[in-house]
Amino acid sequence: MRKTAETDGALETRGIEQVPDHERTARTRGLFPTWVGANISVLLLTMGASLVVAYHLDIWQALVVAVAAPVVSYGLVGLIGIAGKRGGAPGMALSRAVFGQRGNLLPGALIWVARWGWETINAVTGAYAMLTILDIVLGVRADGVLDMVMLLVFVVATFAISGLGINAVQKCNKYATYFFGVFSVLVLVYLAVHTDWSKVTHQGAGSTAAVITGVGMIAAGGVSWIPSAPDFTRYLPRTASSKAIVGTAVGGAGIVVLPMVLMGAVMAVSTPDLASASDPVSFVGEILPTWLAVPYLLIALIGMLLINSMSMYSAGFTAQTLGFRVPRHWAVSVNAVISLVFGGVLMLVATSFLGSFIAFLSLLAVAFSAWVGVFGADMLRRTEYDGRAMTDTTRTSAYWYRGGFSPAAVAAWAIGLAAGLMFTTSDWFTGPLAKNNVIGEYGLGWVATIVISGLLYLVLPKPAVVTAAPDSESAGTTGSAASAAETAEESATAGV
């Protein structure tokens, strides 16, 4: 039997090319642990604490934020993920159909830079988590050499998981889901016993504006996963339920975001410094008892490792669409080397630069939103993608358009990006329209970016939709078959 990415222990060899129909045997329920693993981040604790300390919300308002944020952001993740089962290819490869072969390099490059930047931050944080565990358990103190060893171990582990491919990523996420469930129960029980609930329940309520700002802040983190959504749905059959794709994304993220944000909000009542902790890993490890601190640090470490593995997995596809003509697993190694080099610089000589670096990467996240607006609007008119045209980067490609660019998509993306930056504020940059208006007050610059770029793309004249060639093996189905699949999807069950 021919091996596929779904075969146990197999190395995924497919890159950005379209997956043939006979290999698309995944199930939508397998996406649930994927989005659980994408959210096991200790930063959610800090965000939950900031809802109480910075935005002055009470516990009930924090609950509203913790529910609404994953519904908003991962609802978008699920919706864009539908393109993966329509086209059977990674997000940035499908994006060629929208922006053109050359035009796609513009959003692709910014998204790639943002990915390796955040992968560097996660690698450094993961290394510090391992150093903290060694200190608590064995009493080993960190030094420059041990710092580099831990960073190397973390990056190599990340490369191993992401390099093996989607099967390894999903298996690790599955086991991490179980581990996270046990950890959450332990911490919740501890908090229930040791928390002064009279203080928690008598916190003064914040403003409605603060609630909206909180939702925007936490939801913005999920937006960075939207371009990656098709990477994890391209092995689904064309008849897979679109509702199930969206539901598993929202459910998988929500089951993590809800307890983590609420735990942070409860902890902040007695330890408000959590909201401003520069290193939440060691900080929370100090306020929990040792028997609970060690499991916490382990799950934090595993979470960062999985998030980095998923990000690096997608970044490998992005590197291929940018012109790195190497197999997918070697394309992943490009980001691994970058994370190792820049992580070493941050840990050894430039730790004071960390805050500014994160602020800069936050600005690059607006590029994600501009891409989402254009790509999402394009999905309203496109139900299939030509696999042959996607991989043909010459002038003969049906996705060459005008000089390799789709003018409508590129213009809408660029204008949306510029407008979004005007409404965005960070420690590194504040846009001229970021204050004294509703969007700036609520921290919804990323929402403005999606709306502006999407609406512009809808109204601008666009090239005709290119359908798959009937004799193209990579295309999988003809236009009529694809349309039938779209109709059938709504009646498919969540277990497809």
XYZ file of N, CA and C in Angstrom, residues 54-172:
357
model
N -5.184 45.591 34.459
C -5.089 46.729 33.539
C -6.457 47.238 33.082
N -7.394 46.302 32.829
C -8.700 46.706 32.309
C -9.782 46.762 33.391
N -9.435 46.320 34.604
C -10.329 46.421 35.772
C -11.662 45.696 35.558
N -11.602 44.528 34.928
C -12.804 43.729 34.736
C -13.043 42.845 35.942
N -14.304 42.506 36.196
C -14.590 41.529 37.245
C -14.541 40.132 36.639
N -14.727 39.124 37.474
C -14.555 37.747 37.021
C -15.598 37.367 35.974
N -16.795 37.939 36.065
C -17.847 37.602 35.108
C -17.562 38.234 33.743
N -17.010 39.443 33.769
C -16.622 40.064 32.508
C -15.437 39.321 31.876
N -14.520 38.869 32.736
C -13.400 38.073 32.228
C -13.905 36.786 31.580
N -14.975 36.208 32.150
C -15.579 35.010 31.559
C -16.136 35.307 30.171
N -16.795 36.439 30.017
C -17.329 36.837 28.711
C -16.202 36.960 27.691
N -15.098 37.591 28.101
C -13.950 37.757 27.214
C -13.377 36.395 26.830
N -13.231 35.512 27.819
C -12.620 34.198 27.577
C -13.461 33.338 26.653
N -14.766 33.569 26.610
C -15.644 32.821 25.703
C -15.675 33.458 24.316
N -15.791 34.785 24.284
C -15.964 35.482 23.010
C -14.704 35.471 22.155
N -13.523 35.613 22.774
C -12.280 35.750 22.009
C -11.996 34.552 21.101
N -12.055 33.302 21.600
C -11.806 32.172 20.688
C -12.904 31.983 19.654
N -14.131 32.375 19.976
C -15.204 32.260 18.990
C -14.924 33.177 17.804
N -14.471 34.403 18.111
C -14.179 35.370 17.042
C -12.973 34.946 16.216
N -11.843 34.726 16.891
C -10.597 34.486 16.158
C -10.557 33.107 15.509
N -10.963 32.073 16.244
C -10.883 30.730 15.676
C -12.088 30.388 14.809
N -13.128 31.224 14.901
C -14.176 31.122 13.899
C -13.603 31.479 12.531
N -12.745 32.519 12.505
C -12.062 32.902 11.267
C -11.061 31.831 10.833
N -10.358 31.240 11.798
C -9.432 30.146 11.479
C -10.179 29.014 10.784
N -11.319 28.643 11.332
C -12.104 27.560 10.742
C -12.626 27.906 9.359
N -13.092 29.143 9.189
C -13.628 29.549 7.898
C -12.553 29.518 6.810
N -11.370 30.024 7.106
C -10.285 29.986 6.122
C -9.807 28.549 5.924
N -9.929 27.719 6.968
C -9.552 26.310 6.848
C -10.371 25.573 5.806
N -11.576 26.065 5.508
C -12.413 25.436 4.482
C -11.702 25.450 3.130
N -10.870 26.464 2.897
C -10.132 26.535 1.629
C -9.180 25.360 1.483
N -8.674 24.831 2.589
C -7.766 23.699 2.537
C -8.418 22.463 1.973
N -9.651 22.197 2.384
C -10.318 21.007 1.842
C -10.842 21.254 0.434
N -11.044 22.512 0.069
C -11.431 22.811 -1.315
C -10.253 22.635 -2.273
N -9.060 23.095 -1.832
C -7.916 23.118 -2.731
C -6.861 22.071 -2.470
N -6.878 21.428 -1.279
C -5.919 20.373 -0.983
C -4.476 20.833 -0.957
N -4.232 22.081 -0.554
C -2.875 22.621 -0.541
C -2.729 23.576 0.641
N -1.484 23.903 1.044
C -1.268 24.843 2.151
C -1.803 26.236 1.825
N -2.013 27.019 2.868
C -2.607 28.335 2.703
C -1.845 29.256 1.786
N -0.515 29.323 1.942
C 0.248 30.262 1.131
C 0.404 29.781 -0.309
N 0.183 28.505 -0.571
C 0.149 28.022 -1.950
C -1.190 28.384 -2.597
N -2.282 28.189 -1.869
C -3.599 28.595 -2.360
C -3.639 30.099 -2.606
N -2.876 30.827 -1.818
C -2.846 32.281 -1.932
C -2.338 32.738 -3.290
N -1.581 31.887 -3.982
C -1.117 32.238 -5.331
C -2.293 32.441 -6.277
N -3.376 31.700 -6.060
C -4.559 31.846 -6.907
C -5.215 33.204 -6.710
N -4.997 33.811 -5.572
C -5.623 35.094 -5.244
C -4.736 36.264 -5.642
N -3.461 36.217 -5.270
C -2.549 37.351 -5.454
C -1.726 37.262 -6.736
N -1.666 36.090 -7.356
C -0.786 35.900 -8.496
C 0.537 35.338 -8.047
N 1.278 34.741 -8.961
C 2.527 34.065 -8.614
C 3.539 35.023 -7.996
N 3.672 36.213 -8.526
C 4.593 37.184 -7.956
C 3.951 38.002 -6.846
N 2.703 38.344 -7.020
C 2.008 39.132 -6.005
C 1.961 38.443 -4.664
N 1.930 37.112 -4.675
C 1.875 36.353 -3.433
C 3.157 36.478 -2.612
N 4.245 36.886 -3.254
C 5.507 37.042 -2.527
C 5.431 38.177 -1.509
N 4.582 39.157 -1.740
C 4.502 40.317 -0.844
C 3.937 39.938 0.521
N 2.704 39.431 0.616
C 2.221 39.004 1.938
C 2.999 37.811 2.463
N 3.445 36.927 1.566
C 4.185 35.746 2.009
C 5.455 36.102 2.744
N 6.191 37.092 2.245
C 7.450 37.477 2.875
C 7.221 38.037 4.269
N 6.223 38.914 4.426
C 5.961 39.501 5.744
C 5.466 38.442 6.727
N 4.607 37.558 6.248
C 4.108 36.491 7.119
C 5.247 35.572 7.538
N 6.157 35.284 6.618
C 7.296 34.426 6.942
C 8.191 35.075 7.993
N 8.493 36.368 7.831
C 9.326 37.083 8.813
C 8.657 37.073 10.180
N 7.356 37.322 10.213
C 6.645 37.312 11.491
C 6.698 35.936 12.142
N 6.620 34.876 11.318
C 6.655 33.516 11.863
C 8.004 33.215 12.501
N 9.105 33.468 11.763
C 10.384 33.114 12.369
C 10.693 34.019 13.553
N 10.138 35.209 13.564
C 10.333 36.073 14.718
C 9.687 35.509 15.970
N 8.433 35.104 15.850
C 7.742 34.540 17.005
C 8.300 33.172 17.387
N 8.782 32.436 16.394
C 9.426 31.158 16.704
C 10.689 31.380 17.539
N 11.391 32.468 17.264
C 12.572 32.804 18.062
C 12.182 33.116 19.499
N 11.121 33.918 19.669
C 10.653 34.262 21.010
C 10.232 33.009 21.766
N 9.485 32.125 21.105
C 9.041 30.889 21.752
C 10.224 29.996 22.112
N 11.231 29.947 21.244
C 12.407 29.120 21.519
C 13.145 29.625 22.755
N 13.303 30.933 22.862
C 13.970 31.518 24.030
C 13.163 31.242 25.296
N 11.837 31.434 25.225
C 10.985 31.181 26.384
C 11.013 29.712 26.775
N 11.017 28.821 25.763
C 11.102 27.387 26.044
C 12.409 27.014 26.703
N 13.504 27.628 26.261
C 14.805 27.363 26.882
C 14.804 27.805 28.335
N 14.214 28.962 28.601
C 14.144 29.443 29.985
C 13.256 28.526 30.843
N 12.211 27.961 30.240
C 11.361 27.029 30.984
C 12.154 25.799 31.402
N 12.969 25.269 30.493
C 13.798 24.107 30.831
C 14.826 24.459 31.902
N 15.386 25.662 31.830
C 16.347 26.094 32.848
C 15.683 26.210 34.208
N 14.434 26.695 34.222
C 13.704 26.822 35.476
C 13.407 25.461 36.079
N 13.041 24.487 35.241
C 12.787 23.132 35.724
C 14.057 22.532 36.326
N 15.186 22.712 35.658
C 16.454 22.202 36.185
C 16.795 22.846 37.524
N 16.478 24.116 37.664
C 16.756 24.826 38.918
C 15.888 24.300 40.053
N 14.586 24.112 39.767
C 13.662 23.655 40.820
C 13.930 22.201 41.211
N 14.108 21.347 40.222
C 14.214 19.911 40.484
C 15.618 19.502 40.923
N 16.639 20.044 40.237
C 18.018 19.598 40.493
C 18.906 20.662 41.119
N 18.403 21.879 41.213
C 19.214 22.952 41.767
C 20.331 23.409 40.862
N 20.211 23.153 39.557
C 21.240 23.536 38.591
C 21.029 24.981 38.183
N 22.045 25.813 38.332
C 21.968 27.216 37.991
C 22.385 27.449 36.541
N 21.715 28.382 35.900
C 21.985 28.642 34.492
C 23.266 29.444 34.313
N 23.928 29.213 33.188
C 25.038 30.054 32.750
C 24.979 30.129 31.228
N 25.897 30.852 30.609
C 25.852 31.044 29.170
C 25.875 29.755 28.390
N 26.709 28.810 28.818
C 26.827 27.538 28.101
C 25.542 26.732 28.215
N 25.010 26.633 29.435
C 23.773 25.873 29.631
C 22.611 26.535 28.904
N 22.607 27.870 28.852
C 21.569 28.578 28.090
C 21.547 28.102 26.642
N 22.729 28.040 26.030
C 22.818 27.643 24.626
C 22.455 26.177 24.422
N 22.811 25.334 25.390
C 22.477 23.911 25.295
C 20.967 23.729 25.321
N 20.289 24.419 26.240
C 18.832 24.299 26.341
C 18.146 24.862 25.100
N 18.683 25.966 24.578
C 18.116 26.532 23.357
C 18.265 25.551 22.204
N 19.424 24.925 22.096
C 19.666 23.951 21.035
C 18.726 22.758 21.162
N 18.548 22.252 22.383
C 17.652 21.118 22.615
C 16.229 21.468 22.183
N 15.774 22.671 22.557
C 14.409 23.081 22.220
C 14.229 23.191 20.711
N 15.177 23.845 20.030
C 15.058 24.047 18.588
C 15.142 22.710 17.845
N 16.031 21.827 18.278
C 16.155 20.514 17.631
C 14.866 19.710 17.797
N 14.275 19.751 19.007
C 13.013 19.038 19.234
C 11.909 19.609 18.351
N 11.882 20.924 18.231
C 10.890 21.573 17.368
C 11.062 21.139 15.921
N 12.314 21.137 15.461
C 12.601 20.749 14.079
C 12.222 19.291 13.834
N 12.481 18.427 14.824
C 12.175 17.003 14.651
C 10.683 16.776 14.455
N 9.861 17.461 15.268
C 8.413 17.273 15.176
C 7.878 17.873 13.878
N 8.232 19.130 13.617
C 7.717 19.794 12.425
C 8.293 19.190 11.152
N 9.544 18.716 11.206
C 10.158 18.123 10.030
C 9.502 16.823 9.618
N 9.046 16.032 10.595
C 8.383 14.771 10.264
C 7.065 14.997 9.539
N 6.390 16.088 9.878
C 5.188 16.415 9.138
C 3.919 16.379 9.955
N 2.807 16.405 9.253
C 1.517 16.610 9.886
C 1.139 15.468 10.823
N 1.536 14.247 10.497
C 1.185 13.122 11.343
C 1.837 13.245 12.713
N 3.129 13.624 12.744
C 3.840 13.799 14.017
C 3.260 14.952 14.796
N 2.953 16.058 14.118
C 2.382 17.225 14.790
C 1.056 16.871 15.442
N 0.191 16.179 14.708
C -1.124 15.854 15.246
C -1.053 14.831 16.378
N -0.122 13.873 16.294
C 0.012 12.902 17.376
C 0.475 13.577 18.659
N 1.471 14.463 18.537
C 1.957 15.178 19.721
C 0.861 16.046 20.317
